[in-house]
Short mmCIF file of C-alpha atoms in Angstrom, two decimals:
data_model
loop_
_atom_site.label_atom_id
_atom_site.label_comp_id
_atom_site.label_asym_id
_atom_site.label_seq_id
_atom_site.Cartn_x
_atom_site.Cartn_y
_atom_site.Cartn_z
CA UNK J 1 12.28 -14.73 15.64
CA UNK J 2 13.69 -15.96 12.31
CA UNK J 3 16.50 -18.42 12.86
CA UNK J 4 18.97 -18.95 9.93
CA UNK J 5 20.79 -21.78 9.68
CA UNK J 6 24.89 -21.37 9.23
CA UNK J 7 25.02 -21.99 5.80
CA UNK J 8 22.47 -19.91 4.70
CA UNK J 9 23.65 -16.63 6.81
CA UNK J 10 27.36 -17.01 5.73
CA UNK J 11 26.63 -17.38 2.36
CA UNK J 12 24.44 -14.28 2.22
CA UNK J 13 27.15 -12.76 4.08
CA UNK J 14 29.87 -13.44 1.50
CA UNK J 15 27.25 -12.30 -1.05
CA UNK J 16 26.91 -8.66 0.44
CA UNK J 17 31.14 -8.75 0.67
CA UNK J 18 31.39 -9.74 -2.83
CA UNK J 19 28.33 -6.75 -4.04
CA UNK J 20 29.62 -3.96 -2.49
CA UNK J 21 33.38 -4.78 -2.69
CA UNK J 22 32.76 -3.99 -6.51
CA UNK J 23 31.96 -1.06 -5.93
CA UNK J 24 34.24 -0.08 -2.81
CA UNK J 25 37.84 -1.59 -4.37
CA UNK J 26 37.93 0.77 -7.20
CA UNK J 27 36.92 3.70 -5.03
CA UNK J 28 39.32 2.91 -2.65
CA UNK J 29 41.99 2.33 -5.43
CA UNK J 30 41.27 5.89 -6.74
CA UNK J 31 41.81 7.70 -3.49
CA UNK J 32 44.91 6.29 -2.71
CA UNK J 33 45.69 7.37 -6.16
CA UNK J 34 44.64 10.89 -5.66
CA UNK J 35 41.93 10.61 -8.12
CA UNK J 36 38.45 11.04 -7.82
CA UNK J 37 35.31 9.94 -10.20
CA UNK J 38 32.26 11.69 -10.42
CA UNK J 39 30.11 9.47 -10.32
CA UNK J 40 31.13 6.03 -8.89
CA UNK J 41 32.79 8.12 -6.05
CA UNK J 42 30.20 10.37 -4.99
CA UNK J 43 27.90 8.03 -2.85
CA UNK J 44 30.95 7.66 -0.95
CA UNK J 45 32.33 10.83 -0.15
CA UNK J 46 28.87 12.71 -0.36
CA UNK J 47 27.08 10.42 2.11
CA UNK J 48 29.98 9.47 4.35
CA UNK J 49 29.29 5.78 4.93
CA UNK J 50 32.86 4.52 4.85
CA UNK J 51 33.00 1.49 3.00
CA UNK J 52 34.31 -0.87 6.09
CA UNK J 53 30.52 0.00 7.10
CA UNK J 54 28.74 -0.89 4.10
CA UNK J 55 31.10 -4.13 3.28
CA UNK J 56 29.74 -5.53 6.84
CA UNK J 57 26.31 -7.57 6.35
CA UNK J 58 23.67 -7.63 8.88
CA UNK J 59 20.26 -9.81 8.75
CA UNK J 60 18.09 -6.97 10.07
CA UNK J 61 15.96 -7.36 13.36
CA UNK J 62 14.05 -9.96 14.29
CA UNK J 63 16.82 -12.40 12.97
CA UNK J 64 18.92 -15.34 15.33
CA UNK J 65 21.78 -16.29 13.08
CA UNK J 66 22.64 -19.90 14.56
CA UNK J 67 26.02 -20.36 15.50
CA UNK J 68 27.32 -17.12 15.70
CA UNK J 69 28.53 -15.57 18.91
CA UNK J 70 30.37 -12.53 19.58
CA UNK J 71 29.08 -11.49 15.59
CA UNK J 72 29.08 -7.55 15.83
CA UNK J 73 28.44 -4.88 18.50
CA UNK J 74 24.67 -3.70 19.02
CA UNK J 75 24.11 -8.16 19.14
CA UNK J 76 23.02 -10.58 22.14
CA UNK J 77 24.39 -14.14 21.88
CA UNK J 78 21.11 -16.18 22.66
CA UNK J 79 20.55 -19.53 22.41
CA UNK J 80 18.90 -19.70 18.77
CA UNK J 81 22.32 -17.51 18.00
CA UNK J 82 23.75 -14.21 17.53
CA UNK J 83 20.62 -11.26 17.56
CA UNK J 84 20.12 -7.31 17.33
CA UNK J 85 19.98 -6.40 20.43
CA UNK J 86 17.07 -4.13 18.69
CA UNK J 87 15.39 -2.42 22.30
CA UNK J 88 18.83 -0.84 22.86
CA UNK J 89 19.06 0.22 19.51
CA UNK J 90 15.50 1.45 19.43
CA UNK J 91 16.45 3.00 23.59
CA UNK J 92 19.04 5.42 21.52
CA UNK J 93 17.25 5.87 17.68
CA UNK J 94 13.84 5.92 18.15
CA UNK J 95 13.48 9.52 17.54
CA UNK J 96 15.45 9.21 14.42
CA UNK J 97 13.37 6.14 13.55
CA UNK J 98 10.59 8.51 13.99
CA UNK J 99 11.35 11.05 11.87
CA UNK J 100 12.56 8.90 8.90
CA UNK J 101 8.79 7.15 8.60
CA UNK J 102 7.29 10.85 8.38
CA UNK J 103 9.62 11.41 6.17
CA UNK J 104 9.23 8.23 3.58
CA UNK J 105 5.79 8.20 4.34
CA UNK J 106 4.89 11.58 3.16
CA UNK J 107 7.07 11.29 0.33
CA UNK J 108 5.44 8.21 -0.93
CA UNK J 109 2.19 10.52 -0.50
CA UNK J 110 2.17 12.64 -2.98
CA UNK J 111 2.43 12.35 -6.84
CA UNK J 112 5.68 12.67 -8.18
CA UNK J 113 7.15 15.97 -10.30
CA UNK J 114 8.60 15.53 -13.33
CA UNK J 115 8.90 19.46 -14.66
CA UNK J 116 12.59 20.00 -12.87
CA UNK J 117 14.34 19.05 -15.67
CA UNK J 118 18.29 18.27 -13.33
CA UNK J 119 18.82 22.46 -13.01
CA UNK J 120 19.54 22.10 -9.53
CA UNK J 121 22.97 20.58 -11.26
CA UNK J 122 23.05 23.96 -13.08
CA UNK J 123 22.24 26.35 -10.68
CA UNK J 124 25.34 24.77 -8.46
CA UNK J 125 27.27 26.48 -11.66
CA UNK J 126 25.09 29.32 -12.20
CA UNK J 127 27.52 32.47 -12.29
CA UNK J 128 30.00 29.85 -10.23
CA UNK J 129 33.81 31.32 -9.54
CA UNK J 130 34.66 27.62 -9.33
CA UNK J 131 33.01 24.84 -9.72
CA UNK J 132 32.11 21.76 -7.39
CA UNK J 133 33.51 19.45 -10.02
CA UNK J 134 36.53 21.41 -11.13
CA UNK J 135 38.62 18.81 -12.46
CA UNK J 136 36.12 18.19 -15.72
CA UNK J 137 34.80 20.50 -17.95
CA UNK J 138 31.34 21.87 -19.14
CA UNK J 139 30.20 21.21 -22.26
CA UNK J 140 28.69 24.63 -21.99
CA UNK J 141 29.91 27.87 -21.61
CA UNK J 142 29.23 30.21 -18.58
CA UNK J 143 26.95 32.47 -20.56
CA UNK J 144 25.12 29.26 -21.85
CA UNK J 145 24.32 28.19 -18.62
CA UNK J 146 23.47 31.30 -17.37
CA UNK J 147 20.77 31.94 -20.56
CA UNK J 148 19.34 28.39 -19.57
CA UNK J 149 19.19 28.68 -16.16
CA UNK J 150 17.50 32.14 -16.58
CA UNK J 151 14.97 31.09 -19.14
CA UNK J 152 14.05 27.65 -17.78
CA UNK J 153 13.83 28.99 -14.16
CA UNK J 154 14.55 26.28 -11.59
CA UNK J 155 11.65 24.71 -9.35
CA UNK J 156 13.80 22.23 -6.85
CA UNK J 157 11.90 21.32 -3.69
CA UNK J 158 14.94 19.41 -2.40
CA UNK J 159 16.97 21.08 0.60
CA UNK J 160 20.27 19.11 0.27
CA UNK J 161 20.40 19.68 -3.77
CA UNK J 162 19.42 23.49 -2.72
CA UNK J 163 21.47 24.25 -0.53
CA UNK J 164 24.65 23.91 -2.61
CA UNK J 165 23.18 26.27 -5.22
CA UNK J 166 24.97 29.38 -6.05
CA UNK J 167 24.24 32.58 -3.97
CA UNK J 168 22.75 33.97 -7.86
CA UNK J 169 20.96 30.95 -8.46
CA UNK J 170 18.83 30.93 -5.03
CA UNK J 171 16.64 33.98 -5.65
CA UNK J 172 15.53 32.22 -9.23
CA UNK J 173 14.54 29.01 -7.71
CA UNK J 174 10.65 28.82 -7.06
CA UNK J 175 10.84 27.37 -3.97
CA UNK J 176 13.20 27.86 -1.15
CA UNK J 177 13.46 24.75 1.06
CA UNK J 178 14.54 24.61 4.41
CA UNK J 179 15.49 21.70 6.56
CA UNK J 180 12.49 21.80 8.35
CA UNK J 181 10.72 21.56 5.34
CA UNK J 182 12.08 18.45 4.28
CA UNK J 183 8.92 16.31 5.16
CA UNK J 184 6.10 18.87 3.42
CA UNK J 185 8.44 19.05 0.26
CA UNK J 186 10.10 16.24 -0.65
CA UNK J 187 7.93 14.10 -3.94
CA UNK J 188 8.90 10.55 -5.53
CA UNK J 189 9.99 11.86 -8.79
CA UNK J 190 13.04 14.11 -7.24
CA UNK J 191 16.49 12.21 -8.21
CA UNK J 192 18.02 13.37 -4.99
CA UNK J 193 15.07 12.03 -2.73
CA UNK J 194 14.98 8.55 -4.24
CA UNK J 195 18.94 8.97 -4.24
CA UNK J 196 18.66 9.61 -0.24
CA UNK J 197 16.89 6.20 0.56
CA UNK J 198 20.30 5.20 0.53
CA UNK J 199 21.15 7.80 3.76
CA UNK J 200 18.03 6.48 4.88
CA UNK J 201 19.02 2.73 5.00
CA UNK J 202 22.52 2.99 6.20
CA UNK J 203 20.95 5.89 9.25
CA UNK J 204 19.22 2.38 9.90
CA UNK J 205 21.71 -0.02 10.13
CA UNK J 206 22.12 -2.59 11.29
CA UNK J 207 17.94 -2.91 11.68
CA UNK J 208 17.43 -3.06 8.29
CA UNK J 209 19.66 -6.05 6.39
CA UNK J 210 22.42 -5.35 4.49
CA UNK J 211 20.81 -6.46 1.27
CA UNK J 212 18.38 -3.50 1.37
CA UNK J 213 21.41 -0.84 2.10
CA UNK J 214 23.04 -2.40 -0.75
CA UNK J 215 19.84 -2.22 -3.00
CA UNK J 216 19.38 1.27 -2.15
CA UNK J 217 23.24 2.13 -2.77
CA UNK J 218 22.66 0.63 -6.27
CA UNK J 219 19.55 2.70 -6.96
CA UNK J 220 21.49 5.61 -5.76
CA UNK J 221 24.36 4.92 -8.09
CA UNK J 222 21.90 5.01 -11.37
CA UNK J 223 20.63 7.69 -10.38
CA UNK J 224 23.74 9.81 -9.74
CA UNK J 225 24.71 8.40 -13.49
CA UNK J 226 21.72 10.02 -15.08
CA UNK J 227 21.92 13.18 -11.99
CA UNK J 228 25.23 14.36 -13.83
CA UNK J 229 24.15 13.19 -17.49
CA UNK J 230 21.69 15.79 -17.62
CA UNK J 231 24.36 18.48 -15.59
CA UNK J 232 26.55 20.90 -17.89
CA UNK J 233 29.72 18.67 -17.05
CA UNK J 234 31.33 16.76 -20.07
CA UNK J 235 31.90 13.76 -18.94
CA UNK J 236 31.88 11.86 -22.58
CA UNK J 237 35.43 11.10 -21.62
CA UNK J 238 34.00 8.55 -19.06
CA UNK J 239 31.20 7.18 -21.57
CA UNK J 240 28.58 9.20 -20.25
CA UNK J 241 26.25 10.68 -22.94
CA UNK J 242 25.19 13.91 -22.09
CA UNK J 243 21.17 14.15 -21.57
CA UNK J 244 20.54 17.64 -23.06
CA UNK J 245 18.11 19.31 -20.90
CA UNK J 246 18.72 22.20 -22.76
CA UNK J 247 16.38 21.01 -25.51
CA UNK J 248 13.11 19.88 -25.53
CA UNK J 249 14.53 16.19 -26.76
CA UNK J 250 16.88 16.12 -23.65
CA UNK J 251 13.95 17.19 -21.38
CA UNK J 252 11.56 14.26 -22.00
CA UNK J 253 14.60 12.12 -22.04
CA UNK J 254 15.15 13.15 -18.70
CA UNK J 255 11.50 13.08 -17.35
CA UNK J 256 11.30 9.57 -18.34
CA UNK J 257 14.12 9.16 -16.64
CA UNK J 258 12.58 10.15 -13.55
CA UNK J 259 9.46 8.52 -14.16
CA UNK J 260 11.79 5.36 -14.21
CA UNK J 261 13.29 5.98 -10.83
CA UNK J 262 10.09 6.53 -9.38
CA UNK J 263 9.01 3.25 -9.75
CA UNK J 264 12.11 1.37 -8.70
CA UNK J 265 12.11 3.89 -5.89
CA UNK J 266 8.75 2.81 -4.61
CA UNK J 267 9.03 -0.44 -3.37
CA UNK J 268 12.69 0.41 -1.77
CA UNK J 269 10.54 3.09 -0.01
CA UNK J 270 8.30 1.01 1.52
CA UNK J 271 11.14 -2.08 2.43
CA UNK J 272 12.22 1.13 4.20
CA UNK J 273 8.89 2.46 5.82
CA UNK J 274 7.72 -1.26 6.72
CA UNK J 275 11.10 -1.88 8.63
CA UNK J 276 10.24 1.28 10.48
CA UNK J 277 6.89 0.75 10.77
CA UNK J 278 7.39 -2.98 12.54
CA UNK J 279 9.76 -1.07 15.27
CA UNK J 280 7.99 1.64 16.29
CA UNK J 281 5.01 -0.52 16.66
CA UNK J 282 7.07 -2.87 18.99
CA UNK J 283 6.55 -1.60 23.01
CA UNK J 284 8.98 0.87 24.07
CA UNK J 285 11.18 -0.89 26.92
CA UNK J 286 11.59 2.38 28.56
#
């Protein structure tokens, strides 16, 4: 058992306020203005981790934080201090636990792909009535789109970036994901997979610290920058520059976009998988 002193797990606590209140204030400031941002918005409305959750900081398991009693539900007051009650946790999760390590570890398996180019973002508009994104335009017309979509093909492995594709758009992609083939598909170059390690962290919350759910929300919120750079939105209006996957300029910009992600992607990954790892490992109380 780690034991932090006061000092030290206030002030980290303060930290995590002051880091993700940057990012929640202006959100929050939006909706009760009735507007909404494609970008900065979307890990919170996408994901559903309210930001009251991700504004609270927790050490992770294994962690006495001295002095604190009464600190949050799922904790023990113990005599080094305040602690995750982590075997009740574990009682109720462990299945999920479970399935997230097969998950991130067969992931971080294979090599990653770097020939999808972002046209899942384009089949969600492929022969589209409306639009997920309605309130800003493409910098493309319908027919555009279409031709690309049509000639590039689309090859996303990705269930959750699938599933919202058009009901045109389905029969052209090469693969056709399922949920339950989330764990034999899913690579480390996919935007939306390295984007998900952010699901993945909160899903473990509180037994994983708030530093890596905030680390994984910032990831997630590059990523979404470039995910809708390279989509047939126009968002110039925001100061995003359009990556132009339409051309073969646009398409290695993109790949080495990817290639990017990948790597900053990795070690969140396996911060992830370790934590996992560590309680599974631990005896089952049952």
């Amino acid at each position: 058992m780690e034991v932090l002193e006061p000092e030290e797990w206030q002030a980290r606590a303060e930290a995590h306020r002051r880091r993700v209140e940057a990012w929640a204030a202006p959100h929050l400031a939006r909706r009760a203005r009735g507007e909404s941002h494609p970008i900065e918005d979307f890990l919170f409305t996408y994901y559903g981790h309210r930001p009251a959750r991700l504004r609270q900081w927790h050490p992770g398991t294994g962690v006495a934080l001295k002095g604190a009693h009464d600190f949050s539900r799922d904790y023990l007051d113990t005599p080094e201090g305040a602690t995750l009650d982590t075997a009740a946790l574990m009682d109720r999760r462990r299945p999920a636990v479970e399935w997230i390590a097969r998950l991130l570890a067969a992931t971080a398996a294979r090599p990653a792909f770097l020939g999808c180019f972002g046209l899942h973002e384009w089949a969600m508009v492929y022969k589209a009535v409306e639009v997920r994104h309605g309130s800003w335009p493409l910098r493309l017309s319908g027919e555009e789109i279409a031709e690309v979509v049509e000639q590039r093909g689309v090859r996303c492995g990705h269930f959750d970036a699938f599933r919202f594709f058009t009901p045109e758009a389905r029969p052209l992609n090469v693969l056709q994901p399922t949920r339950q083939q989330q764990e034999e598909l899913e690579q480390p170059g996919c935007l939306h997979a390295n984007m998900d390690l952010y699901k993945w962290a909160y899903k473990l919350s509180p037994l994983v610290s708030g530093e890596l759910v905030a680390d994984c929300f910032t990831l997630a919120r590059d990523i979404r920058a470039v995910d809708m750079r390279a989509s047939p939105y126009d968002l110039s209006s925001l100061g995003h520059r359009a990556i132009r996957i339409e051309t073969p300029e646009g398409r290695a910009e993109y790949a080495a976009e990817q290639r990017g992600f990948a790597e900053r992607a990795r070690p969140q990954r396996q911060r992830l998988l370790d934590v996992c790892e560590r309680l599974l490992a631990a005896p089952d109380p049952r």
